[in-house]
Tab-separated table of C-alpha atoms in Angstrom:
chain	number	residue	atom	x	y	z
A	1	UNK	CA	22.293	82.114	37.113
A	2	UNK	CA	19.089	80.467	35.316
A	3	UNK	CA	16.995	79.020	38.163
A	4	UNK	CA	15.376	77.006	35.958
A	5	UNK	CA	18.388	74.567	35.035
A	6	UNK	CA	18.083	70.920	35.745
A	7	UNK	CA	19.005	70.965	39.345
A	8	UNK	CA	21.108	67.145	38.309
A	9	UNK	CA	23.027	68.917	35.863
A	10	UNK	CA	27.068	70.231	36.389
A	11	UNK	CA	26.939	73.559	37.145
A	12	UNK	CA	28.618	74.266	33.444
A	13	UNK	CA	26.403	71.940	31.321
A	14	UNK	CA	24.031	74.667	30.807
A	15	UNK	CA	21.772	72.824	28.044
A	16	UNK	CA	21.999	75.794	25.092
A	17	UNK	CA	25.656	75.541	25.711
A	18	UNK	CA	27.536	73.680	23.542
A	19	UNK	CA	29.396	70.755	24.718
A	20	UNK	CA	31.618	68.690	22.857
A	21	UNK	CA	33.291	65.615	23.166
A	22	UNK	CA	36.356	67.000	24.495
A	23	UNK	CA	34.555	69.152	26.904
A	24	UNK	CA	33.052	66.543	28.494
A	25	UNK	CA	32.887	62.899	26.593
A	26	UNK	CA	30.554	61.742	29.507
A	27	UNK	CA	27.993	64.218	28.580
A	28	UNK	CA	28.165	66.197	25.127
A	29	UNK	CA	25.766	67.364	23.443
A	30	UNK	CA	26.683	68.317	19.935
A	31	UNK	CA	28.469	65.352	17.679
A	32	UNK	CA	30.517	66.571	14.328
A	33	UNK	CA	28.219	64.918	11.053
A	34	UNK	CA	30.064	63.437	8.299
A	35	UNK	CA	29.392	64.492	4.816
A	36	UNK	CA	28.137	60.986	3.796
A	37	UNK	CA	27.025	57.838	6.160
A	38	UNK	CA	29.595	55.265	5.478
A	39	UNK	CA	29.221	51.703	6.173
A	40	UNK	CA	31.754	48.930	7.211
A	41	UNK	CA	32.089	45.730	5.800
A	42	UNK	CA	34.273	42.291	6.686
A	43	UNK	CA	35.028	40.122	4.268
A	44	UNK	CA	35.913	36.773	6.257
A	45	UNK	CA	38.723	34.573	5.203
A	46	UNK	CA	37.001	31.265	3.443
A	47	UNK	CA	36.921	28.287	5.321
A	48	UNK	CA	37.957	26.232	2.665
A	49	UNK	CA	34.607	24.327	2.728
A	50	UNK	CA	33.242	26.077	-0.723
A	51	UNK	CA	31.350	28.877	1.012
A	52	UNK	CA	29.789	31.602	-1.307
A	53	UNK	CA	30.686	35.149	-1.156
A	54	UNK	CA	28.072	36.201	-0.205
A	55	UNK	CA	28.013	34.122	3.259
A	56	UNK	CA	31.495	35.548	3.995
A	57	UNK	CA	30.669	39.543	2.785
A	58	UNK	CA	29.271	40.720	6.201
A	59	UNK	CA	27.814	44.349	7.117
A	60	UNK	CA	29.468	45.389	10.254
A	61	UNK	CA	28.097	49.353	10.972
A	62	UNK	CA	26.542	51.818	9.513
A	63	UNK	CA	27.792	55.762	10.940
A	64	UNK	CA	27.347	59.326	10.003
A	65	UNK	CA	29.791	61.115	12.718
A	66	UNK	CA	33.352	61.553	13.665
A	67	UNK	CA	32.431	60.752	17.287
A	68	UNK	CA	31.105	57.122	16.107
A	69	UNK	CA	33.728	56.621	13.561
A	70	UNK	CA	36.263	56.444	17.093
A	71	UNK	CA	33.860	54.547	18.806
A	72	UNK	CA	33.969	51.600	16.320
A	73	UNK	CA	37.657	52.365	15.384
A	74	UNK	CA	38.862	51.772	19.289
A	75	UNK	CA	36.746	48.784	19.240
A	76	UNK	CA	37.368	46.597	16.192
A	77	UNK	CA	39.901	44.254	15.249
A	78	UNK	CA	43.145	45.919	13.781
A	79	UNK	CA	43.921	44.695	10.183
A	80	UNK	CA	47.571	43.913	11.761
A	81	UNK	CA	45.691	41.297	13.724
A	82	UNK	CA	43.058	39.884	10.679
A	83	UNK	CA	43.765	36.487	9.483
A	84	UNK	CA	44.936	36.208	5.638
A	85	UNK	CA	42.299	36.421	2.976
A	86	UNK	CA	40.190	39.049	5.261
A	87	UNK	CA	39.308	42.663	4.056
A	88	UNK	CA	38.021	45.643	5.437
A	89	UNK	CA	35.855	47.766	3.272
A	90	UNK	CA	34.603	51.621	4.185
A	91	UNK	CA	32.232	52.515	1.621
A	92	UNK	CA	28.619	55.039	1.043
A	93	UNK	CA	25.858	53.737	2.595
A	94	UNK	CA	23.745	51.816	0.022
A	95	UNK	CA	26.980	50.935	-2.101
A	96	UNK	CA	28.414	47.139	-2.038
A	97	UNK	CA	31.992	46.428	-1.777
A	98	UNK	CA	31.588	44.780	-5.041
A	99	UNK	CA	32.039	45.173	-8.790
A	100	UNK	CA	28.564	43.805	-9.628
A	101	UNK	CA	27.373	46.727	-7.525
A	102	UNK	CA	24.854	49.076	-10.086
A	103	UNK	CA	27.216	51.752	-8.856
A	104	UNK	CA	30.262	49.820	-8.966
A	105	UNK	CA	30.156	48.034	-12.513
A	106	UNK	CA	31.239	51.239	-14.405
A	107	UNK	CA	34.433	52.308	-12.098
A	108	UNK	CA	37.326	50.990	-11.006
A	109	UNK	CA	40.135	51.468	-8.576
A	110	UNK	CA	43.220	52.796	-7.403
A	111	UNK	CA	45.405	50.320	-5.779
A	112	UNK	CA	48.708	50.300	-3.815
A	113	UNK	CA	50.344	46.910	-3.154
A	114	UNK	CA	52.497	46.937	0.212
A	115	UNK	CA	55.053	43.710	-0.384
A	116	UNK	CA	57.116	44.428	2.799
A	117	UNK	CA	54.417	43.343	5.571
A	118	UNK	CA	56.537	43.487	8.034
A	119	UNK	CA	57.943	46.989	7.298
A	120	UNK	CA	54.953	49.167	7.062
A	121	UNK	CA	52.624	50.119	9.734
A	122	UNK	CA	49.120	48.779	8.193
A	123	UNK	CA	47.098	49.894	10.643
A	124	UNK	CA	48.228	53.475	10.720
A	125	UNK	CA	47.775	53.417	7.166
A	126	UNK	CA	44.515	52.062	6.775
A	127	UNK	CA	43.261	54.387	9.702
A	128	UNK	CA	45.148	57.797	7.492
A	129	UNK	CA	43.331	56.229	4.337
A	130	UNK	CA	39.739	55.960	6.348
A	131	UNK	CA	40.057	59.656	7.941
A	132	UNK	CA	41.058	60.968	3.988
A	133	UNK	CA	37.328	59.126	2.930
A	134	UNK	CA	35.227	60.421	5.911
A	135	UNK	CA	36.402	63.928	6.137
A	136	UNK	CA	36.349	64.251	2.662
A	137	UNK	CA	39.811	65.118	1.287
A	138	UNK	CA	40.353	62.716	-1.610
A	139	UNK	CA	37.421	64.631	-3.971
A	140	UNK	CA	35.681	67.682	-4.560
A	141	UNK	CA	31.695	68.136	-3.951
A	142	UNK	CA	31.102	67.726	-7.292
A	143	UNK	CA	33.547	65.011	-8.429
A	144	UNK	CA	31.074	62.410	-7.179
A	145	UNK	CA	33.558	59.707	-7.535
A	146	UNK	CA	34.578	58.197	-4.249
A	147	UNK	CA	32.371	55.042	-3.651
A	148	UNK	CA	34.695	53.609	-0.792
A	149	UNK	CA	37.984	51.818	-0.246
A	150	UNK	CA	39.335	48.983	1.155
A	151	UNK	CA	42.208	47.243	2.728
A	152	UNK	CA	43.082	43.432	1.377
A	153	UNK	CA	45.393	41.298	4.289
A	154	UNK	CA	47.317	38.325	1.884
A	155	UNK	CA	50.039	36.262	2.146
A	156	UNK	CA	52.392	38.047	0.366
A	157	UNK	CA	51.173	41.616	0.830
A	158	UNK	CA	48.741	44.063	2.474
A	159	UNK	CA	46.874	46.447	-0.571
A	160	UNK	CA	44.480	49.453	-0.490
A	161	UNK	CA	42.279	50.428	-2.544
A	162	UNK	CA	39.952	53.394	-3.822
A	163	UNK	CA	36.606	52.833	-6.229
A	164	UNK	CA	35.669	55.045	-7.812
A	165	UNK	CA	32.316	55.231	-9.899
A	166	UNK	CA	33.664	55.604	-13.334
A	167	UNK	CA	37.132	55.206	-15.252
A	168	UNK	CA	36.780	59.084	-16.392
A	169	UNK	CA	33.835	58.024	-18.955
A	170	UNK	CA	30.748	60.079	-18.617
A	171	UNK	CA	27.639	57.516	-17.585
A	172	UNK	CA	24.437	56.991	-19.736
A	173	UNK	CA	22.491	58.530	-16.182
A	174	UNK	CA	25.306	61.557	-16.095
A	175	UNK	CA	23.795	63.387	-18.997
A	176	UNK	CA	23.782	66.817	-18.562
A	177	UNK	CA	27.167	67.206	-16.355
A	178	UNK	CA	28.824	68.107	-19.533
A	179	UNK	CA	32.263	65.872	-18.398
A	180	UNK	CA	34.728	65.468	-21.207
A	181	UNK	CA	36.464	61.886	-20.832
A	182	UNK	CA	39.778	64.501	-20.501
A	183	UNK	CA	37.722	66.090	-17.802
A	184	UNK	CA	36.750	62.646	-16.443
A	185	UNK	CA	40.375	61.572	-16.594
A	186	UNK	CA	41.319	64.264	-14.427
A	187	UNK	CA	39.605	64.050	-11.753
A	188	UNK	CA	40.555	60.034	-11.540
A	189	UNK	CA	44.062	61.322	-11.793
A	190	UNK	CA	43.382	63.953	-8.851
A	191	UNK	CA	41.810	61.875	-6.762
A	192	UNK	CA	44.451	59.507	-7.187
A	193	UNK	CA	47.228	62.125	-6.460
A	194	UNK	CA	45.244	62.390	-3.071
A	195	UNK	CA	45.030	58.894	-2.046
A	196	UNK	CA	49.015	58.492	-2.683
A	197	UNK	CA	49.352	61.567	-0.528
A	198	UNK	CA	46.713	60.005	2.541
A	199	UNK	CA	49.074	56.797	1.923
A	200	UNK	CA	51.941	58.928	2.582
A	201	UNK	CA	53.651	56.934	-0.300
A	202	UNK	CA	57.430	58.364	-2.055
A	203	UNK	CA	57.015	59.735	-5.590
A	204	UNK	CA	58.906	57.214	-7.222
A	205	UNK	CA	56.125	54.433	-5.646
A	206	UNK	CA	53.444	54.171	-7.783
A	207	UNK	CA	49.830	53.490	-7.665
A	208	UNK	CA	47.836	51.938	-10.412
A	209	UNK	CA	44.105	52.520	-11.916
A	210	UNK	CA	42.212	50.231	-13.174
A	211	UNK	CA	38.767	49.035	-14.248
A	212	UNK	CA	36.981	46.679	-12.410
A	213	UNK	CA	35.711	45.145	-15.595
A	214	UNK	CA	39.296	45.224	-16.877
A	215	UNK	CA	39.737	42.894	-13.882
A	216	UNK	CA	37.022	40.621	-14.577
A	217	UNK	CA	37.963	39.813	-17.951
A	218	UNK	CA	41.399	39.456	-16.636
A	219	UNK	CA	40.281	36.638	-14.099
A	220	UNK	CA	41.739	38.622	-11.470
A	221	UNK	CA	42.447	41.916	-9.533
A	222	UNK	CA	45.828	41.768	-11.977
A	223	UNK	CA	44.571	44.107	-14.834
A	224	UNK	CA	46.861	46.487	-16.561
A	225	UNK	CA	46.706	49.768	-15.286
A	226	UNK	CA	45.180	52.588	-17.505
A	227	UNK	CA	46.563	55.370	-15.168
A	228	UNK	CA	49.560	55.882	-12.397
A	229	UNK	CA	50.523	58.482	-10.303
B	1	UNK	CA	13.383	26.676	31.146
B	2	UNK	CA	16.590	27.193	29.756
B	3	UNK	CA	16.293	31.214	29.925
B	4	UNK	CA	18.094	32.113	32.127
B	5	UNK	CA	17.366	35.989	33.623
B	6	UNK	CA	20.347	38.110	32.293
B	7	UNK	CA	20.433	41.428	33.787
B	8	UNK	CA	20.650	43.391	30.168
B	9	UNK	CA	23.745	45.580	29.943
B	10	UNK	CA	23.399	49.408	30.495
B	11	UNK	CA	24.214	51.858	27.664
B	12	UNK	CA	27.506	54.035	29.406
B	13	UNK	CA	26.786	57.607	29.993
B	14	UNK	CA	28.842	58.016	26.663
B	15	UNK	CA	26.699	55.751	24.519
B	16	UNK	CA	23.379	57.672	26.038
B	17	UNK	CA	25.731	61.305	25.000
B	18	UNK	CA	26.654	59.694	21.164
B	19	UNK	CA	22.802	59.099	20.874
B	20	UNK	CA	21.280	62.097	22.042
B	21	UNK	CA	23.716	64.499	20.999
B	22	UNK	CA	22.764	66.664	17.946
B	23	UNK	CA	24.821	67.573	14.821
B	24	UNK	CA	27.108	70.617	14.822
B	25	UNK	CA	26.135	72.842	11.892
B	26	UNK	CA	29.791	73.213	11.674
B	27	UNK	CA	29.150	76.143	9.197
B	28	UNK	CA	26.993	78.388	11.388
B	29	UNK	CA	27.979	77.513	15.066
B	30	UNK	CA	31.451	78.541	16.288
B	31	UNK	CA	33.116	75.986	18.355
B	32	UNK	CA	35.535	77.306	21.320
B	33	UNK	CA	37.308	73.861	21.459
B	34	UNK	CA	39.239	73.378	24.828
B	35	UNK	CA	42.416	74.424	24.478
B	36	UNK	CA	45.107	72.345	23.179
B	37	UNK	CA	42.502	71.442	20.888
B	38	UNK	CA	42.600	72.225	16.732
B	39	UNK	CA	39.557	73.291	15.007
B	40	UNK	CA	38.704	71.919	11.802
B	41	UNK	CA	40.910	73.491	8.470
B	42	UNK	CA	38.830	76.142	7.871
B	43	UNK	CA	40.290	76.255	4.478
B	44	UNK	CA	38.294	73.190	3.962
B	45	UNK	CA	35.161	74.963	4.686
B	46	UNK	CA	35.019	77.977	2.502
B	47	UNK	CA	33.820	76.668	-0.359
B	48	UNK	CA	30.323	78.527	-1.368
B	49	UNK	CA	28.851	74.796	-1.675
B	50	UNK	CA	30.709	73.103	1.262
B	51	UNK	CA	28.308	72.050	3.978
B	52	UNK	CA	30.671	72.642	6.114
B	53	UNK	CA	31.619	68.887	6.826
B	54	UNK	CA	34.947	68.001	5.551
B	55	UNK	CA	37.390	67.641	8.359
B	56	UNK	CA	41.509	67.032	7.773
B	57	UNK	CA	43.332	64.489	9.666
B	58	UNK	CA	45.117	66.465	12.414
B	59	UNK	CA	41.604	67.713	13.564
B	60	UNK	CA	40.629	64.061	13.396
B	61	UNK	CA	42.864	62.379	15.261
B	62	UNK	CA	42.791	64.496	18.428
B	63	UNK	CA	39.398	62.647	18.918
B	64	UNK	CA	41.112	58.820	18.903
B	65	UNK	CA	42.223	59.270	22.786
B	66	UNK	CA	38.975	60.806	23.896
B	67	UNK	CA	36.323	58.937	22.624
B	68	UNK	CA	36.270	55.083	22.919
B	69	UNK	CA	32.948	53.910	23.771
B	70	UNK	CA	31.614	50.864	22.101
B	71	UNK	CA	29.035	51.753	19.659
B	72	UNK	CA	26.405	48.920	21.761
B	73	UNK	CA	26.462	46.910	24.553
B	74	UNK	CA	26.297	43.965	22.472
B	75	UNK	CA	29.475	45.151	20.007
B	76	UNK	CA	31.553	42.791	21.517
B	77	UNK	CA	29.578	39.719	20.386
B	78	UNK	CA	28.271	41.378	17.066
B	79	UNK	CA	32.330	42.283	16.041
B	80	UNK	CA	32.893	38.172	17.220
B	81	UNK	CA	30.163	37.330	14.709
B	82	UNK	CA	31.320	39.423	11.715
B	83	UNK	CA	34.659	40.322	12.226
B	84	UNK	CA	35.818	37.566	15.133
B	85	UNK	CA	38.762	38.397	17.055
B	86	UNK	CA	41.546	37.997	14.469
B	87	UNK	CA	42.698	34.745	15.331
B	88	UNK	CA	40.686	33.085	12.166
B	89	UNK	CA	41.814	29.143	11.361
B	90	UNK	CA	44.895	29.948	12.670
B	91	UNK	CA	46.336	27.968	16.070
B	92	UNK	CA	46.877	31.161	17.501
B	93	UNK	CA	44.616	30.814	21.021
B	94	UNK	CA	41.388	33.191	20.943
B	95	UNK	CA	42.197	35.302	23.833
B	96	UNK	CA	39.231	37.162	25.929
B	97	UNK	CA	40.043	40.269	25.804
């Protein structure tokens, strides 16, 4: 029909046409953009040699679509094959996985522990919890909560996580959102409704809040929650 | 000279599509998806201030079959670096995959 099509062109790429991934994954020419660019991190087990944190934190990939999101997923390491003491961490571009993080030191987390390794499929898990954070369904626009979350591989467990920016108390930069710490609480405790839900957890199974400075104080990740669902 | 000439590795025609493709504005532009195929929750999508960008998980995973290109040619040796391939300290054999 158009004479002026690219003679090396399929007959049905017609360039204004769009093309997806499952029209053609060869040759598309529209990709779906995530809401946020999310980045992936790898926290390597420690070699027992006194290594710092910081050697053993490592940036992985930075992506903004669904398309690229496969790409890496199909071509990573499973958690069910990472050695003990190794995370994986999804979070915003331009956050650190860590509570000394500007954005990080006023939040905390929602946490499930899974205690029967062998009985639960981690990587299906992790993967449901991922998809929940990149297509946005664990908060609202506004909520601007969700910093990232993470998957721990231990000896006695696997555990994912959610951080969140704040524990429900407004922030000295916040002023002006008008968020009661009620209000605040609320949204924690949706959020952390949804998470359960992407974890595809029973009622009666329970995941905890807490703050990471809680934790800190606490010499470990063990703090007492503040909030359940 | 201890350089020895590698022939560099050639992005794959999906690579070359992931790069020069350009984003849906999944709020203006309607998508006939192959059939078989789910469109996003439009549900999702209604809000006044959505961009039009959240996606649920059904839609999602219909793409974890049909696209599996590695995001480089050199991811293989950059996931080795960071990640390596599972087998940490353990005396399980690294095995080439």
């Amino acid at each position: 029909d158009d004479a002026s099509a690219p003679t090396s062109a399929p007959t049905t790429s017609d360039e204004s046409q769009i093309r997806t991934v499952f029209d053609d994954p060869n040759n598309f020419n529209v990709k779906h953009p995530l809401m946020n660019t999310w980045t992936l991190w790898f926290t390597k087990p420690p070699s027992g040699k006194g290594d710092n944190w910081n050697e053993l934190l490592k940036e992985v990939i930075s992506f903004d679509s669904v398309e690229e999101f496969w790409g890496i997923y199909n071509n990573i390491t499973p958690t069910s094959d990472l050695a003990l003491k190794s995370d994986y961490h999804l979070f915003k571009k331009g956050v650190r996985p860590e509570w000394e993080d500007s954005q990080n030191k006023h939040g905390g987390k929602w946490a499930f522990q899974f205690k029967e390794k062998k009985a639960v499929n981690i990587d299906a898990l992790w993967l449901h919890v991922m998809l929940a954070a990149i297509g946005e369904n664990l908060e609202d626009e506004d909520d601007n909560e969700v910093m990232g979350v993470v998957v721990n591989v231990r000896r006695g467990f696997y555990r994912i996580g959610l951080w969140t920016r704040t524990v429900g108390k407004a922030l000295p930069g916040d002023a002006g959102k008008g968020r009661t710490f009620e209000q605040g609480k609320e949204t924690l405790m949706k959020i952390g409704r949804r998470f359960k839900a992407a974890l595809q957890l029973k009622d009666n199974e329970m995941v905890e809040f807490s703050g990471h400075t809680d934790a800190a104080h606490a010499g470990s990740t063990r703090a007492k929650a503040k909030l359940t669902v | 000279d201890t350089n020895k000439p590698v022939e560099p590795a050639q992005p794959t025609a999906g690579m070359q599509a992931l790069k020069s493709a350009r984003f849906l504005q999944v709020r203006n532009e309607s998508v006939i998806y192959p059939e078989g195929i789910k469109s996003p929750n439009p549900a999702l999508n209604q809000g006044t201030k959505s961009k039009g960008r959240q996606y649920d998980k059904d839609f999602l995973l219909q793409f974890k079959d049909v696209f599996k290109e590695k995001p480089s040619v050199d991811w293989d040796m950059k996931v080795k670096e960071t990640v390596g391939d599972g087998s940490g300290d353990s005396a399980r054999p690294s095995t080439g995959r």
